[in-house]
Tab-separated table of C-alpha atoms in Angstrom:
chain	number	residue	atom	x	y	z
A	163	MET	CA	81.713	109.234	98.920
A	164	ALA	CA	79.057	106.946	97.422
A	165	LYS	CA	79.430	103.050	97.892
A	166	ASP	CA	77.636	100.553	95.979
A	167	VAL	CA	74.103	99.738	96.515
A	168	GLY	CA	73.522	96.747	98.800
A	169	GLU	CA	76.892	96.985	100.374
A	170	ALA	CA	76.807	97.384	104.204
A	171	PRO	CA	79.370	99.691	105.585
A	172	ARG	CA	82.127	97.875	107.607
A	173	THR	CA	83.014	99.305	110.986
A	174	PRO	CA	86.585	99.545	111.338
A	175	PRO	CA	88.719	99.156	114.704
A	176	PRO	CA	89.681	102.402	116.611
A	177	PRO	CA	93.082	103.549	116.481
A	178	PRO	CA	95.826	102.054	118.282
A	179	PRO	CA	98.281	104.214	120.509
A	180	ALA	CA	100.579	104.072	117.832
A	181	ALA	CA	98.285	106.056	115.697
A	182	GLU	CA	98.568	109.256	117.704
A	183	GLU	CA	102.301	109.155	117.735
A	184	VAL	CA	102.606	108.962	113.796
A	185	PHE	CA	99.548	111.393	112.887
A	186	GLU	CA	99.730	113.646	115.885
A	187	ASP	CA	96.981	116.305	115.250
A	188	LEU	CA	95.852	114.671	111.776
A	189	LEU	CA	94.718	111.538	113.440
A	190	PRO	CA	91.041	112.534	112.606
A	191	LEU	CA	91.927	112.560	108.865
A	192	ALA	CA	93.361	109.016	109.088
A	193	GLU	CA	90.441	107.669	111.004
A	194	ARG	CA	88.369	108.831	108.142
A	195	PHE	CA	90.619	106.988	105.762
A	196	VAL	CA	90.480	104.105	107.412
A	197	GLU	CA	86.445	104.533	107.612
A	198	LEU	CA	86.829	104.986	103.571
A	199	LEU	CA	88.910	101.776	103.425
A	200	ALA	CA	86.600	99.872	105.387
A	201	ASP	CA	83.361	100.852	103.173
A	202	THR	CA	83.703	101.892	99.665
A	203	GLY	CA	87.397	100.366	99.648
A	204	VAL	CA	85.790	96.967	100.313
A	205	SER	CA	82.791	97.498	97.942
A	206	HIS	CA	85.072	98.633	95.199
A	207	GLY	CA	87.021	95.500	95.743
A	208	LEU	CA	90.307	97.504	96.957
A	209	ILE	CA	90.419	95.812	100.269
A	210	GLY	CA	89.347	92.524	101.176
A	211	PRO	CA	86.661	92.191	103.949
A	212	ARG	CA	88.986	90.078	106.023
A	213	GLU	CA	91.497	93.080	106.132
A	214	VAL	CA	88.761	95.457	107.858
A	215	ASP	CA	89.923	94.456	111.532
A	216	ARG	CA	93.505	95.280	110.764
A	217	LEU	CA	93.435	98.004	108.580
A	218	TRP	CA	95.351	99.989	111.010
A	219	GLU	CA	98.328	97.808	111.810
A	220	ARG	CA	98.832	96.148	108.494
A	221	HIS	CA	97.876	98.916	106.344
A	222	VAL	CA	97.582	102.535	107.052
A	223	LEU	CA	100.386	102.556	109.733
A	224	ASN	CA	102.711	100.106	108.104
A	225	CYS	CA	102.784	102.687	105.178
A	226	ALA	CA	102.505	106.123	107.434
A	227	VAL	CA	105.627	105.393	109.137
A	228	VAL	CA	107.920	105.402	105.944
A	229	ALA	CA	107.313	109.177	106.186
A	230	GLU	CA	110.480	108.993	108.382
A	231	PHE	CA	112.690	108.291	105.128
A	232	ILE	CA	111.042	111.414	102.869
A	233	PRO	CA	112.748	114.518	102.790
A	234	GLU	CA	110.852	117.760	103.677
A	235	ASP	CA	108.558	119.072	101.074
A	236	ALA	CA	109.550	116.278	98.384
A	237	GLU	CA	107.720	115.384	95.551
A	238	VAL	CA	106.752	111.633	95.715
A	239	VAL	CA	105.644	109.267	93.190
A	240	ASP	CA	103.540	106.459	94.238
A	241	VAL	CA	103.442	103.514	91.617
A	242	GLY	CA	100.527	101.205	91.617
A	243	SER	CA	98.510	102.942	94.236
A	244	GLY	CA	95.609	100.541	94.559
A	245	ALA	CA	93.912	101.827	97.738
A	246	GLY	CA	96.327	104.698	98.584
A	247	LEU	CA	98.566	102.684	100.222
A	248	PRO	CA	101.155	103.813	101.019
A	249	GLY	CA	100.299	106.931	98.557
A	250	LEU	CA	97.435	108.240	100.531
A	251	ALA	CA	98.739	107.361	104.107
A	252	LEU	CA	101.601	109.224	103.350
A	253	ALA	CA	99.862	112.272	102.094
A	254	ILE	CA	97.952	112.274	105.338
A	255	ALA	CA	101.050	112.091	107.578
A	256	ARG	CA	102.918	114.699	105.382
A	257	PRO	CA	101.105	117.401	104.074
A	258	ASP	CA	104.330	119.015	103.139
A	259	VAL	CA	105.025	116.887	100.257
A	260	THR	CA	103.329	116.540	96.605
A	261	MET	CA	102.020	113.183	96.201
A	262	HIS	CA	101.440	111.697	92.947
A	263	LEU	CA	99.505	108.685	92.693
A	264	VAL	CA	100.126	106.445	89.840
A	265	GLU	CA	97.612	103.493	88.890
A	266	PRO	CA	96.498	102.097	85.764
A	267	MET	CA	93.009	100.706	86.623
A	268	ALA	CA	89.956	103.342	86.145
A	269	ARG	CA	87.989	101.708	88.783
A	270	ARG	CA	91.047	102.530	91.363
A	271	THR	CA	91.781	105.949	90.169
A	272	ASP	CA	88.215	106.954	90.284
A	273	TRP	CA	87.913	105.940	93.958
A	274	LEU	CA	91.489	107.610	94.897
A	275	SER	CA	90.451	110.835	93.250
A	276	LEU	CA	86.996	110.638	95.304
A	277	ALA	CA	89.215	109.669	98.432
A	278	ALA	CA	91.342	112.418	98.012
A	279	GLU	CA	88.357	114.794	97.664
A	280	ASP	CA	86.848	113.637	100.588
A	281	LEU	CA	89.843	113.755	102.710
A	282	GLY	CA	90.553	117.264	101.657
A	283	LEU	CA	94.158	116.554	100.138
A	284	PRO	CA	94.864	119.206	97.706
A	285	HIS	CA	98.217	118.159	97.471
A	286	VAL	CA	97.551	114.647	95.997
A	287	HIS	CA	97.440	114.036	91.855
A	288	VAL	CA	96.035	110.884	90.793
A	289	HIS	CA	97.213	109.840	87.296
A	290	ARG	CA	95.660	106.871	85.332
A	291	GLY	CA	98.157	105.025	83.573
A	292	ARG	CA	101.254	102.424	83.871
A	293	ALA	CA	104.501	103.609	85.402
A	294	GLU	CA	106.213	103.629	82.239
A	295	GLU	CA	103.545	105.840	80.284
A	296	VAL	CA	103.143	108.711	82.737
A	297	ASP	CA	105.466	111.842	82.139
A	298	LEU	CA	106.390	112.501	86.238
A	299	GLN	CA	109.468	112.659	87.916
A	300	GLY	CA	110.090	113.057	91.801
A	301	ASP	CA	112.372	113.043	94.770
A	302	VAL	CA	111.166	110.015	96.203
A	303	VAL	CA	109.412	107.040	94.351
A	304	THR	CA	107.312	104.346	96.428
A	305	ALA	CA	105.526	101.220	95.856
A	306	ARG	CA	104.184	98.466	98.084
A	307	ALA	CA	103.085	94.680	96.952
A	308	VAL	CA	103.608	95.845	93.306
A	309	SER	CA	106.265	93.550	91.669
A	310	LYS	CA	109.459	91.799	92.525
A	311	LEU	CA	112.576	94.340	93.280
A	312	SER	CA	113.911	93.792	89.635
A	313	THR	CA	111.141	94.635	87.813
A	314	LEU	CA	110.072	97.581	90.260
A	315	GLY	CA	113.340	99.149	89.684
A	316	ARG	CA	112.840	99.082	86.007
A	317	TRP	CA	109.482	101.043	86.622
A	318	MET	CA	110.512	103.380	89.183
A	319	ALA	CA	113.800	104.703	87.612
A	320	PRO	CA	112.384	106.908	84.869
A	321	LEU	CA	109.989	108.451	87.696
A	322	ALA	CA	113.102	109.473	89.622
A	323	ARG	CA	115.214	112.525	89.446
A	324	ASP	CA	118.947	112.173	89.725
A	325	GLY	CA	119.478	111.410	93.477
A	326	ALA	CA	115.994	110.266	94.128
A	327	VAL	CA	115.199	107.688	96.790
A	328	MET	CA	113.432	104.662	95.903
A	329	LEU	CA	111.123	103.275	99.068
A	330	ALA	CA	109.968	99.730	98.052
A	331	LEU	CA	107.875	98.531	101.028
A	332	LYS	CA	108.424	94.730	101.148
A	333	GLY	CA	108.004	91.854	103.784
A	334	ALA	CA	109.795	89.637	106.000
A	335	SER	CA	112.029	88.293	103.099
A	336	ALA	CA	113.537	91.650	101.888
A	337	GLU	CA	117.015	90.488	102.496
A	338	ASP	CA	116.741	87.592	100.205
A	339	GLU	CA	114.739	89.512	97.560
A	340	LEU	CA	117.433	92.161	97.489
A	341	ALA	CA	120.381	89.931	97.414
A	342	ARG	CA	118.627	87.966	94.367
A	343	ASP	CA	117.784	91.145	92.042
A	344	ARG	CA	120.459	93.519	93.342
A	345	GLN	CA	122.519	93.271	90.204
A	346	ALA	CA	119.495	93.712	87.974
A	347	THR	CA	117.960	96.746	90.075
A	348	MET	CA	121.430	98.316	89.830
A	349	ARG	CA	121.444	97.996	85.903
A	350	ALA	CA	117.866	99.791	86.159
A	351	GLY	CA	119.941	102.551	87.516
A	352	TRP	CA	119.881	102.355	91.477
A	353	ARG	CA	122.851	102.279	93.940
A	354	ASP	CA	123.419	102.018	97.402
A	355	LEU	CA	120.792	99.630	97.861
A	356	GLU	CA	119.754	98.676	101.559
A	357	VAL	CA	117.117	97.435	103.785
A	358	VAL	CA	115.805	99.554	106.252
A	359	HIS	CA	113.175	99.468	108.759
A	360	ALA	CA	110.483	102.105	109.642
A	361	GLY	CA	108.193	102.327	112.805
A	362	VAL	CA	110.925	100.979	115.330
A	363	GLY	CA	109.536	101.100	118.585
A	364	LEU	CA	106.062	101.846	117.502
A	365	LEU	CA	105.098	98.785	115.292
A	366	ASP	CA	105.547	94.895	115.786
A	367	PRO	CA	106.522	94.044	113.309
A	368	VAL	CA	108.291	96.798	112.005
A	369	THR	CA	107.747	98.262	108.184
A	370	THR	CA	110.592	96.742	106.088
A	371	VAL	CA	111.804	98.742	103.033
A	372	ILE	CA	114.354	98.422	100.262
A	373	ARG	CA	115.857	101.655	99.622
A	374	GLY	CA	118.042	102.913	96.893
A	375	VAL	CA	119.169	105.984	95.312
A	376	ARG	CA	118.719	106.834	91.540
A	377	ALA	CA	122.215	107.315	89.990
A	378	PRO	CA	122.934	109.957	87.406
A	379	ASP	CA	121.693	109.289	83.895
A	380	ARG	CA	124.797	109.450	81.622
A	381	ARG	CA	122.837	108.859	78.500
A	382	PRO	CA	122.232	112.230	76.111
A	383	ALA	CA	118.932	113.677	76.990
A	384	THR	CA	116.244	113.320	74.254
A	385	GLY	CA	112.484	112.869	73.574
A	386	ARG	CA	110.579	112.915	76.824
A	387	ARG	CA	113.720	112.724	78.915
A	388	ALA	CA	114.812	115.784	77.517
A	389	ARG	CA	111.485	117.734	78.218
A	390	ARG	CA	111.454	116.259	81.902
A	391	ARG	CA	114.810	117.932	82.268
Protein backbone atom coordinates (compact mmCIF):
# COMPACT_ATOMS: atom_id res chain seq x y z
CA MET A 1 0.00 0.00 0.00
CA ALA A 2 1.29 3.42 -0.88
CA LYS A 3 1.51 5.97 1.90
CA ASP A 4 1.28 9.72 1.80
CA VAL A 5 4.46 11.47 0.71
CA GLY A 6 6.52 12.74 3.63
CA GLU A 7 5.06 10.34 6.17
CA ALA A 8 7.75 8.27 7.88
CA PRO A 9 6.78 4.66 8.64
CA ARG A 10 5.94 3.93 12.25
CA THR A 11 7.42 0.84 13.89
CA PRO A 12 4.77 -1.12 15.77
CA PRO A 13 5.63 -3.18 18.85
CA PRO A 14 6.17 -6.95 18.53
CA PRO A 15 3.14 -9.16 19.11
CA PRO A 16 2.49 -10.08 22.75
CA PRO A 17 2.14 -13.75 23.78
CA ALA A 18 -1.66 -13.53 23.59
CA ALA A 19 -1.46 -12.78 19.87
CA GLU A 20 -0.13 -16.23 19.06
CA GLU A 21 -2.94 -17.85 21.03
CA VAL A 22 -5.58 -15.77 19.27
CA PHE A 23 -4.28 -15.94 15.69
CA GLU A 24 -2.23 -19.18 15.82
CA ASP A 25 -0.73 -19.89 12.37
CA LEU A 26 -2.31 -16.69 11.02
CA LEU A 27 -0.15 -14.52 13.28
CA PRO A 28 2.07 -13.31 10.37
CA LEU A 29 -1.06 -11.95 8.69
CA ALA A 30 -2.06 -10.17 11.89
CA GLU A 31 1.44 -8.72 12.16
CA ARG A 32 1.12 -7.35 8.62
CA PHE A 33 -2.21 -5.77 9.56
CA VAL A 34 -0.58 -4.06 12.54
CA GLU A 35 2.19 -2.79 10.23
CA LEU A 36 -0.42 -1.29 7.89
CA LEU A 37 -2.22 0.37 10.79
CA ALA A 38 1.04 1.82 12.11
CA ASP A 39 2.05 3.11 8.68
CA THR A 40 -0.70 4.10 6.23
CA GLY A 41 -3.37 3.80 8.90
CA VAL A 42 -1.68 6.70 10.66
CA SER A 43 -0.85 8.71 7.54
CA HIS A 44 -4.47 8.41 6.35
CA GLY A 45 -5.76 9.61 9.70
CA LEU A 46 -7.42 6.34 10.68
CA ILE A 47 -5.21 5.71 13.71
CA GLY A 48 -3.64 8.34 15.94
CA PRO A 49 0.18 8.28 16.13
CA ARG A 50 0.00 7.81 19.88
CA GLU A 51 -1.94 4.58 19.38
CA VAL A 52 0.90 2.79 17.57
CA ASP A 53 2.54 1.50 20.75
CA ARG A 54 -0.70 -0.10 21.91
CA LEU A 55 -2.08 -1.36 18.62
CA TRP A 56 -1.98 -4.99 19.70
CA GLU A 57 -3.62 -4.93 23.11
CA ARG A 58 -5.94 -1.93 22.77
CA HIS A 59 -7.08 -2.46 19.20
CA VAL A 60 -6.28 -5.63 17.24
CA LEU A 61 -6.49 -8.20 20.03
CA ASN A 62 -9.33 -6.32 21.69
CA CYS A 63 -11.31 -6.91 18.49
CA ALA A 64 -10.05 -10.33 17.42
CA VAL A 65 -11.07 -12.13 20.62
CA VAL A 66 -14.72 -11.37 19.82
CA ALA A 67 -14.41 -14.13 17.21
CA GLU A 68 -15.39 -16.59 19.95
CA PHE A 69 -18.97 -15.28 19.69
CA ILE A 70 -19.22 -15.74 15.90
CA PRO A 71 -20.69 -19.00 14.54
CA GLU A 72 -18.76 -21.03 11.99
CA ASP A 73 -19.11 -19.91 8.35
CA ALA A 74 -21.20 -16.90 9.38
CA GLU A 75 -21.86 -13.86 7.22
CA VAL A 76 -20.78 -10.82 9.25
CA VAL A 77 -21.66 -7.15 8.68
CA ASP A 78 -19.33 -4.67 10.40
CA VAL A 79 -20.88 -1.21 10.83
CA GLY A 80 -18.59 1.82 10.73
CA SER A 81 -15.47 -0.19 10.00
CA GLY A 82 -13.05 2.75 10.01
CA ALA A 83 -9.58 1.23 10.26
CA GLY A 84 -10.91 -2.33 10.05
CA LEU A 85 -11.58 -2.60 13.76
CA PRO A 86 -13.15 -4.99 14.41
CA GLY A 87 -13.87 -6.11 10.82
CA LEU A 88 -10.39 -6.83 9.45
CA ALA A 89 -9.11 -8.18 12.76
CA LEU A 90 -12.00 -10.65 12.83
CA ALA A 91 -11.54 -11.54 9.16
CA ILE A 92 -7.92 -12.47 9.86
CA ALA A 93 -8.78 -14.53 12.93
CA ARG A 94 -11.73 -16.23 11.18
CA PRO A 95 -11.06 -16.96 7.50
CA ASP A 96 -14.21 -19.11 7.45
CA VAL A 97 -16.54 -16.10 7.68
CA THR A 98 -17.71 -13.74 4.96
CA MET A 99 -16.98 -10.22 6.17
CA HIS A 100 -18.79 -7.10 4.92
CA LEU A 101 -17.19 -3.80 5.95
CA VAL A 102 -19.65 -0.89 5.89
CA GLU A 103 -18.13 2.59 6.03
CA PRO A 104 -19.49 5.90 4.66
CA MET A 105 -16.21 7.80 4.20
CA ALA A 106 -14.43 7.34 0.86
CA ARG A 107 -10.97 7.84 2.37
CA ARG A 108 -11.61 4.97 4.76
CA THR A 109 -13.21 2.62 2.24
CA ASP A 110 -10.27 3.18 -0.11
CA TRP A 111 -7.88 2.23 2.68
CA LEU A 112 -9.95 -0.79 3.70
CA SER A 113 -10.01 -2.08 0.11
CA LEU A 114 -6.26 -1.68 -0.25
CA ALA A 115 -5.64 -3.31 3.12
CA ALA A 116 -7.86 -6.30 2.31
CA GLU A 117 -6.00 -6.72 -1.00
CA ASP A 118 -2.60 -6.38 0.68
CA LEU A 119 -3.57 -8.98 3.29
CA GLY A 120 -4.99 -11.36 0.72
CA LEU A 121 -8.48 -11.58 2.21
CA PRO A 122 -10.89 -12.57 -0.59
CA HIS A 123 -13.68 -13.13 1.94
CA VAL A 124 -13.73 -9.40 2.81
CA HIS A 125 -16.08 -7.07 0.92
CA VAL A 126 -16.02 -3.29 1.37
CA HIS A 127 -19.22 -1.24 1.01
CA ARG A 128 -19.27 2.53 0.98
CA GLY A 129 -22.37 3.97 2.61
CA ARG A 130 -24.19 4.45 5.86
CA ALA A 131 -25.71 1.48 7.63
CA GLU A 132 -29.22 2.53 6.59
CA GLU A 133 -28.18 2.82 2.92
CA VAL A 134 -26.59 -0.56 2.18
CA ASP A 135 -28.61 -3.57 1.06
CA LEU A 136 -27.09 -6.29 3.24
CA GLN A 137 -28.11 -8.79 5.88
CA GLY A 138 -25.90 -11.04 7.95
CA ASP A 139 -25.87 -13.67 10.67
CA VAL A 140 -23.79 -11.37 12.88
CA VAL A 141 -23.61 -7.56 13.00
CA THR A 142 -20.64 -5.93 14.73
CA ALA A 143 -19.61 -2.40 15.65
CA ARG A 144 -16.96 -0.71 17.79
CA ALA A 145 -17.00 2.86 19.07
CA VAL A 146 -19.65 3.92 16.55
CA SER A 147 -22.53 5.34 18.59
CA LYS A 148 -24.60 4.88 21.73
CA LEU A 149 -26.50 1.60 21.96
CA SER A 150 -29.97 3.04 21.33
CA THR A 151 -28.83 4.53 18.02
CA LEU A 152 -26.65 1.56 17.12
CA GLY A 153 -29.53 -0.82 17.66
CA ARG A 154 -31.61 1.03 15.06
CA TRP A 155 -28.76 1.06 12.55
CA MET A 156 -27.90 -2.60 13.01
CA ALA A 157 -31.39 -4.10 13.01
CA PRO A 158 -32.06 -3.87 9.23
CA LEU A 159 -28.67 -5.50 8.59
CA ALA A 160 -29.51 -8.55 10.70
CA ARG A 161 -31.46 -11.60 9.65
CA ASP A 162 -34.04 -12.96 12.07
CA GLY A 163 -32.10 -14.64 14.87
CA ALA A 164 -28.86 -12.86 13.97
CA VAL A 165 -26.49 -11.76 16.72
CA MET A 166 -25.52 -8.18 17.56
CA LEU A 167 -21.99 -7.73 18.96
CA ALA A 168 -21.39 -4.13 20.05
CA LEU A 169 -17.88 -3.67 21.45
CA LYS A 170 -18.06 -1.30 24.39
CA GLY A 171 -15.99 -0.06 27.31
CA ALA A 172 -16.20 -0.38 31.06
CA SER A 173 -19.53 1.49 31.20
CA ALA A 174 -21.35 -1.13 29.10
CA GLU A 175 -23.60 -2.23 31.98
CA ASP A 176 -24.75 1.35 32.57
CA GLU A 177 -25.30 1.92 28.85
CA LEU A 178 -27.37 -1.23 28.53
CA ALA A 179 -29.48 -0.27 31.55
CA ARG A 180 -30.10 3.16 30.03
CA ASP A 181 -30.81 2.03 26.46
CA ARG A 182 -32.32 -1.43 26.92
CA GLN A 183 -35.91 -0.44 26.15
CA ALA A 184 -35.01 1.63 23.10
CA THR A 185 -32.81 -1.17 21.77
CA MET A 186 -35.58 -3.72 22.27
CA ARG A 187 -38.00 -1.47 20.39
CA ALA A 188 -35.50 -1.46 17.53
CA GLY A 189 -35.93 -5.23 17.29
CA TRP A 190 -33.38 -6.78 19.67
CA ARG A 191 -33.96 -9.24 22.52
CA ASP A 192 -31.89 -11.24 25.01
CA LEU A 193 -29.61 -8.25 25.56
CA GLU A 194 -26.67 -8.88 27.88
CA VAL A 195 -23.10 -7.83 28.62
CA VAL A 196 -20.50 -10.51 27.91
CA HIS A 197 -16.71 -10.58 27.96
CA ALA A 198 -14.22 -11.93 25.41
CA GLY A 199 -10.55 -12.74 25.89
CA VAL A 200 -10.93 -13.87 29.49
CA GLY A 201 -7.58 -15.28 30.60
CA LEU A 202 -5.81 -13.67 27.62
CA LEU A 203 -6.34 -9.92 27.85
CA ASP A 204 -6.27 -7.44 30.69
CA PRO A 205 -8.63 -5.72 30.48
CA VAL A 206 -10.91 -8.13 28.68
CA THR A 207 -13.13 -7.01 25.80
CA THR A 208 -16.62 -5.97 26.88
CA VAL A 209 -19.45 -6.64 24.44
CA ILE A 210 -23.17 -5.96 24.46
CA ARG A 211 -24.75 -8.95 22.78
CA GLY A 212 -28.31 -9.31 21.53
CA VAL A 213 -30.43 -11.43 19.20
CA ARG A 214 -32.52 -10.06 16.34
CA ALA A 215 -36.18 -10.69 17.04
CA PRO A 216 -38.35 -11.88 14.13
CA ASP A 217 -39.84 -9.01 12.15
CA ARG A 218 -43.60 -9.51 12.13
CA ARG A 219 -44.31 -6.76 9.60
CA PRO A 220 -45.23 -7.72 6.01
CA ALA A 221 -42.12 -7.80 3.82
CA THR A 222 -42.20 -5.09 1.15
CA GLY A 223 -39.67 -3.27 -1.01
CA ARG A 224 -36.06 -3.83 -0.05
CA ARG A 225 -37.02 -6.06 2.89
CA ALA A 226 -38.89 -8.34 0.52
CA ARG A 227 -35.90 -8.59 -1.83
CA ARG A 228 -33.63 -9.52 1.08
CA ARG A 229 -35.90 -12.37 2.03
